[in-house]
Coordinates of C-alpha atoms in Angstrom, one line a residue:
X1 CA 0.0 0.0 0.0
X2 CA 1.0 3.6 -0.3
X3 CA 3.7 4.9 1.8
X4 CA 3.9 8.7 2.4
X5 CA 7.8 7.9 3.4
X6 CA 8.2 8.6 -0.8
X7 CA 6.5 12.0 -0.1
X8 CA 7.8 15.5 0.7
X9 CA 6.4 17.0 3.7
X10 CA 6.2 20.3 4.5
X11 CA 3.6 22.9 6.2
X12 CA 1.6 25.4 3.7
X13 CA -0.4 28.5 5.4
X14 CA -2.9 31.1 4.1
X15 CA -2.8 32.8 6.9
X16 CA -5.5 31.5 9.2
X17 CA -4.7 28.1 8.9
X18 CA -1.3 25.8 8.8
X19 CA -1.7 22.3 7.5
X20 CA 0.8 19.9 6.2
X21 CA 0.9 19.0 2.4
X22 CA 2.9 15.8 1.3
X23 CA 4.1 16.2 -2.5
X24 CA 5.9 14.1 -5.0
X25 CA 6.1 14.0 -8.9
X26 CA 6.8 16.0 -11.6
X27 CA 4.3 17.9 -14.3
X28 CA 1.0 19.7 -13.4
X29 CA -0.5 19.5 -9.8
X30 CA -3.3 17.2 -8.6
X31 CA -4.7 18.2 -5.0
X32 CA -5.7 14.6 -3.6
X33 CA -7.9 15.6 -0.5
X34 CA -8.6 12.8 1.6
X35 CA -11.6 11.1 3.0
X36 CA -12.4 10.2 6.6
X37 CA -10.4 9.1 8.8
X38 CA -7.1 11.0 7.3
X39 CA -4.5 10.4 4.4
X40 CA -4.4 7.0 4.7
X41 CA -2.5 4.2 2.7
X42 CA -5.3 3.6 0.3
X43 CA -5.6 7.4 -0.3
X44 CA -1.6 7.3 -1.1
X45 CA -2.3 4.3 -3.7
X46 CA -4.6 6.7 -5.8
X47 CA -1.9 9.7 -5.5
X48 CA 1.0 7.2 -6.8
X49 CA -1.0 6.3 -9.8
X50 CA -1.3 10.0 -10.5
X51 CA 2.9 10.3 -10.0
X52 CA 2.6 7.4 -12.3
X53 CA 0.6 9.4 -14.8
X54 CA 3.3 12.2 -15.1
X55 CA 1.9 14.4 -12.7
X56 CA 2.7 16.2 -9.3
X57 CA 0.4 14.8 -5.9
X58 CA -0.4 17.2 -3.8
X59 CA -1.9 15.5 -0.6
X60 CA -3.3 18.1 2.4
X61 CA -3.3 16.1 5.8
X62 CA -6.6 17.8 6.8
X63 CA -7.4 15.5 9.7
X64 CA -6.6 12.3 11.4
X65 CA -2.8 10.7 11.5
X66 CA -1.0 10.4 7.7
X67 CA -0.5 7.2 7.2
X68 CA -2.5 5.7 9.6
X69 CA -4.6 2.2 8.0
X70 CA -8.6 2.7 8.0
X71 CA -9.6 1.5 11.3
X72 CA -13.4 0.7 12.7
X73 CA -12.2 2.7 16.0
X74 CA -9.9 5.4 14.3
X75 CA -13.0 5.9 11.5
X76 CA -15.3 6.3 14.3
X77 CA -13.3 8.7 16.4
X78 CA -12.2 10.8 13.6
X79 CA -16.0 11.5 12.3
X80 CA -17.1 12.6 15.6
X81 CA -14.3 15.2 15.9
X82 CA -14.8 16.5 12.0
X83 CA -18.7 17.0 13.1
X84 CA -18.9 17.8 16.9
X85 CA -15.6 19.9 17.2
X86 CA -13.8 20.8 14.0
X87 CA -14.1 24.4 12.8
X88 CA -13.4 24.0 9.2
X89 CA -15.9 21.9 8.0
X90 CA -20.1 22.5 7.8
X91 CA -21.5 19.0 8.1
X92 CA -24.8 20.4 7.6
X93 CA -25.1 23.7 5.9
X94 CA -27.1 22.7 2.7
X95 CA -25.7 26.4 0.9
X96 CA -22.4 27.0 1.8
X97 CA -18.9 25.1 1.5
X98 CA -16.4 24.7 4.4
X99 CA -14.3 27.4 5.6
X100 CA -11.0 25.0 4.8
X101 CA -11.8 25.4 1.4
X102 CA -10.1 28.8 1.2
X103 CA -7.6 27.0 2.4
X104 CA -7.3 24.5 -0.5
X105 CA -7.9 27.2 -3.0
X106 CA -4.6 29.0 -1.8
X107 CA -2.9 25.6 -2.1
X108 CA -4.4 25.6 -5.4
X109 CA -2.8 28.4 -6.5
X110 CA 0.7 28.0 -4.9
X111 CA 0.6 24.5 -6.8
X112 CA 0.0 26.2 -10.1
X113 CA 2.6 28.1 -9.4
X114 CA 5.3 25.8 -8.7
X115 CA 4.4 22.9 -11.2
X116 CA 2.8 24.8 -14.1
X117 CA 0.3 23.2 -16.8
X118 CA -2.5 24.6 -17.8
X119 CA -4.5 24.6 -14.4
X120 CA -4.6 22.2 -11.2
X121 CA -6.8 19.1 -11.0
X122 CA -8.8 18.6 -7.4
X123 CA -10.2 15.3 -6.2
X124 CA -12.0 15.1 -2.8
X125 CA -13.2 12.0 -1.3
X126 CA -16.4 11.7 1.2
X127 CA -15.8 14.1 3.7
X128 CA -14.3 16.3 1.3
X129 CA -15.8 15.0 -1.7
X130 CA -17.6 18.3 -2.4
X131 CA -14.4 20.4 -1.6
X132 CA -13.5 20.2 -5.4
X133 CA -16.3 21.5 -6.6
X134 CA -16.3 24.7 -4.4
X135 CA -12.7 25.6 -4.7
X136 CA -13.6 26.5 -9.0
X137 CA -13.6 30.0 -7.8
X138 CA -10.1 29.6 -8.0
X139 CA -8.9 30.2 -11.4
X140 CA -5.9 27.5 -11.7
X141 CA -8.5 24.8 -11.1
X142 CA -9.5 23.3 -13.7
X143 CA -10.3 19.4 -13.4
X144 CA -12.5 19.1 -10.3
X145 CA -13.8 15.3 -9.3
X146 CA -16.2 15.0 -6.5
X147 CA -15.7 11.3 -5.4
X148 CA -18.9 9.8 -3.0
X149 CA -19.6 13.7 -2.1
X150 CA -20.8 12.7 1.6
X151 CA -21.8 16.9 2.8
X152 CA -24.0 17.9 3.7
X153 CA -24.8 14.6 6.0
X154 CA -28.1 14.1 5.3
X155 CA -29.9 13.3 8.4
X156 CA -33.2 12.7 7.3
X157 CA -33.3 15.8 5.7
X158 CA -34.8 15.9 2.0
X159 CA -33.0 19.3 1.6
X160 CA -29.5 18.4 2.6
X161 CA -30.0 15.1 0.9
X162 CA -30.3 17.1 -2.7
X163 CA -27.4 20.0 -1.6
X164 CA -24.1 19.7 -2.9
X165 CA -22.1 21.8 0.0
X166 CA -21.4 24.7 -2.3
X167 CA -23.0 28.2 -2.2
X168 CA -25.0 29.3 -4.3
X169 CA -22.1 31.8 -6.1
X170 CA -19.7 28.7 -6.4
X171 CA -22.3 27.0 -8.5
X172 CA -23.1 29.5 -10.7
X173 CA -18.9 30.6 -10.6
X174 CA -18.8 26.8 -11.7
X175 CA -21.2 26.8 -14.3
X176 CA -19.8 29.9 -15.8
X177 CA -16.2 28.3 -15.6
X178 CA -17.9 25.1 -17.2
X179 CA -19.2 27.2 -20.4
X180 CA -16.5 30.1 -21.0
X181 CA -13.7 27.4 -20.4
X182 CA -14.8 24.6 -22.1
X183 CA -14.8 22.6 -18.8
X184 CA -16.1 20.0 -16.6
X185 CA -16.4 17.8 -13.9
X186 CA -16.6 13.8 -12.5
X187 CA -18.7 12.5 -10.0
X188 CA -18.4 9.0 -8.7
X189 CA -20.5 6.7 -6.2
X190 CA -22.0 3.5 -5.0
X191 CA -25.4 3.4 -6.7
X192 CA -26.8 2.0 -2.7
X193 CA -24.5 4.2 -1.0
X194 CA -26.9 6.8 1.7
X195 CA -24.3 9.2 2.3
X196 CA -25.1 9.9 -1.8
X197 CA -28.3 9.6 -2.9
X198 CA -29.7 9.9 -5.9
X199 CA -31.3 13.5 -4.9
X200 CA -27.7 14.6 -4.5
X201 CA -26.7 13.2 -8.0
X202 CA -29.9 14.8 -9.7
X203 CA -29.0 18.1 -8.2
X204 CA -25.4 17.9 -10.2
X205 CA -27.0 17.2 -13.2
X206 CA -29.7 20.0 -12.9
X207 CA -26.7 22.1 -11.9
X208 CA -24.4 21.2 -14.4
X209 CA -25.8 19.3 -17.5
X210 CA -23.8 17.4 -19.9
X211 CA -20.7 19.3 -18.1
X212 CA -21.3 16.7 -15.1
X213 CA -20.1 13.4 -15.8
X214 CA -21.7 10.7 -13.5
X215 CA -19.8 7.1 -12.9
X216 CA -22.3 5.2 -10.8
X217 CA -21.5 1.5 -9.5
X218 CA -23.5 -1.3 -8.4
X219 CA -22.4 -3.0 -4.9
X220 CA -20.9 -6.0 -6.9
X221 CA -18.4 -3.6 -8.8
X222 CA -16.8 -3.0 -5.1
X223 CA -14.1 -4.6 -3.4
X224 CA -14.3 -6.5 -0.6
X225 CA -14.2 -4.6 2.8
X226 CA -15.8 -4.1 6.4
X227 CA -17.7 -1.4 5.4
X228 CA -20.9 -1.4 2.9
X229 CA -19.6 -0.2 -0.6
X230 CA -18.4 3.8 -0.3
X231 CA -14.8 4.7 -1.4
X232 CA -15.1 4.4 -4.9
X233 CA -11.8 5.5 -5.5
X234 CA -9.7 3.8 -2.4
X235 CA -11.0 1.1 0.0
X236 CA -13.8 -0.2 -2.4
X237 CA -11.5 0.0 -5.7
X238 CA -10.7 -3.2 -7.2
X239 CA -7.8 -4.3 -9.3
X240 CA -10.5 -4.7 -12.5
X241 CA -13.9 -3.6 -13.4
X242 CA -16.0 -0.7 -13.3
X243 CA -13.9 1.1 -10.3
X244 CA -10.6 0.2 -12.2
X245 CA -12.0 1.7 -15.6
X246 CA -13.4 4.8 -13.7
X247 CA -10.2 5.6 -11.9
X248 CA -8.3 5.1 -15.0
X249 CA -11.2 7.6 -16.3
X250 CA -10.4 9.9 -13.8
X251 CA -6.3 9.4 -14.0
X252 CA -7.1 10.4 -18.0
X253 CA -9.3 13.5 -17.2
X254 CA -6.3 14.9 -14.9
X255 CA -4.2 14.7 -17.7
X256 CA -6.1 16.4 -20.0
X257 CA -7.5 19.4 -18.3
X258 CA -3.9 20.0 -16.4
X259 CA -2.0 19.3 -20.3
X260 CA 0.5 16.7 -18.3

């Protein structure tokens, strides 16, 4: 599994907040942000194959221990803190994106900066599978893939189960983007999965039209794991089949939208 002892570590700041950022590769930047609970091996697997690809990986440690294997307990623990205690993230605002997502647009543009191309790809997973999305009000993004978007929680709420955790002037920023720039965007989940439902899926496509590209999976198409079929892109990817073509789907996209 992935090993973050290949990676560069060092802290990045935009002035409110300080988080570390673990890089390696050469060519354009992807910003990997991690799902629940932290930057896991898994998480480092998917940034290799975008090293691999001839690209940079830019992986934020926004919570939870890097490097750490998913664990029932750590999982656990590391939710309740992101919901109950954690400042940066809205769980349950249905119009707004998180306050760390400033954050990740400044990392955005310091990694267009440094590594070039013609704009920076984002992928964010669960948690953070929304974060992409919202940080298109930054200019060097180009290739944003929400991956199991999983905020707002949905709760037994109809309206937070068809939001998509961005305000309404980052969707209509997006959709602009989307048109003037000849752009667009990947989402991917579990077709059974109730973090994403199919309200929240609709909503992109009302949003977004053709410039939303939906990859969808029945549970078979998952790995097997201890968990009911949710990380399309890390714990439920299998070697072959619809999760391997769709990362290799999404590995492509990054390299066209960034020019690697």
């Amino acid at each position: 599994m992935g090993d973050l002892s290949n990676y560069a570590c060092s802290d990045f700041s935009d002035g409110r907040w300080t988080r570390p950022v673990y890089r390696r590769g050469q060519g354009p930047a992807v910003i990997v942000i991690h799902e629940l609970p932290g930057l896991h091996p898994l998480v480092v697997d998917f940034a290799d194959r975008i090293v691999a690809a001839g690209m940079s990986a830019w992986c934020p440690s926004l919570f939870g221990e890097p490097g750490r294997p998913v664990g029932r307990g750590y999982m656990l623990g590391e939710a309740l803190k992101a919901i109950c205690i954690r400042r940066e993230f809205h769980v349950w605002a249905k119009d707004a994106s998180s306050p760390i997502v400033d954050w990740l647009r400044a990392l955005a543009r310091q990694a267009h900066a440094e590594c070039g191309g013609q704009g920076v790809g984002a992928v964010g997973m669960c948690f953070t599978g929304g974060f992409a999305l919202a940080m298109m009000t930054e200019p060097a993004v180009v290739a944003p893939v929400v991956a199991q978007p999983s905020l707002p929680l949905i709760a037994g709420s109809k309206a937070r189960a068809a939001s998509i955790g961005a305000s309404p002037q980052e969707i209509a920023c997006a959709r602009a983007r989307f048109e003037d720039e000849d752009l667009s965007m990947i989402g991917l989940r579990f077709k059974s999965d109730k973090l994403v439902g199919d309200a929240r899926f609709d909503r992109y496509r009302a949003e977004f039209g053709a410039r939303f590209e939906a990859i969808e999976f029945e549970d078979a198409d998952a790995a097997p794991a201890d968990v009911p079929p949710h990380s399309t892109l890390t714990l439920h990817l299998r070697a072959d089949g619809p999760t391997a073509e769709a990362a290799d789907r999404v590995i492509a996209f990054f390299r066209r939208r960034t020019g690697a």
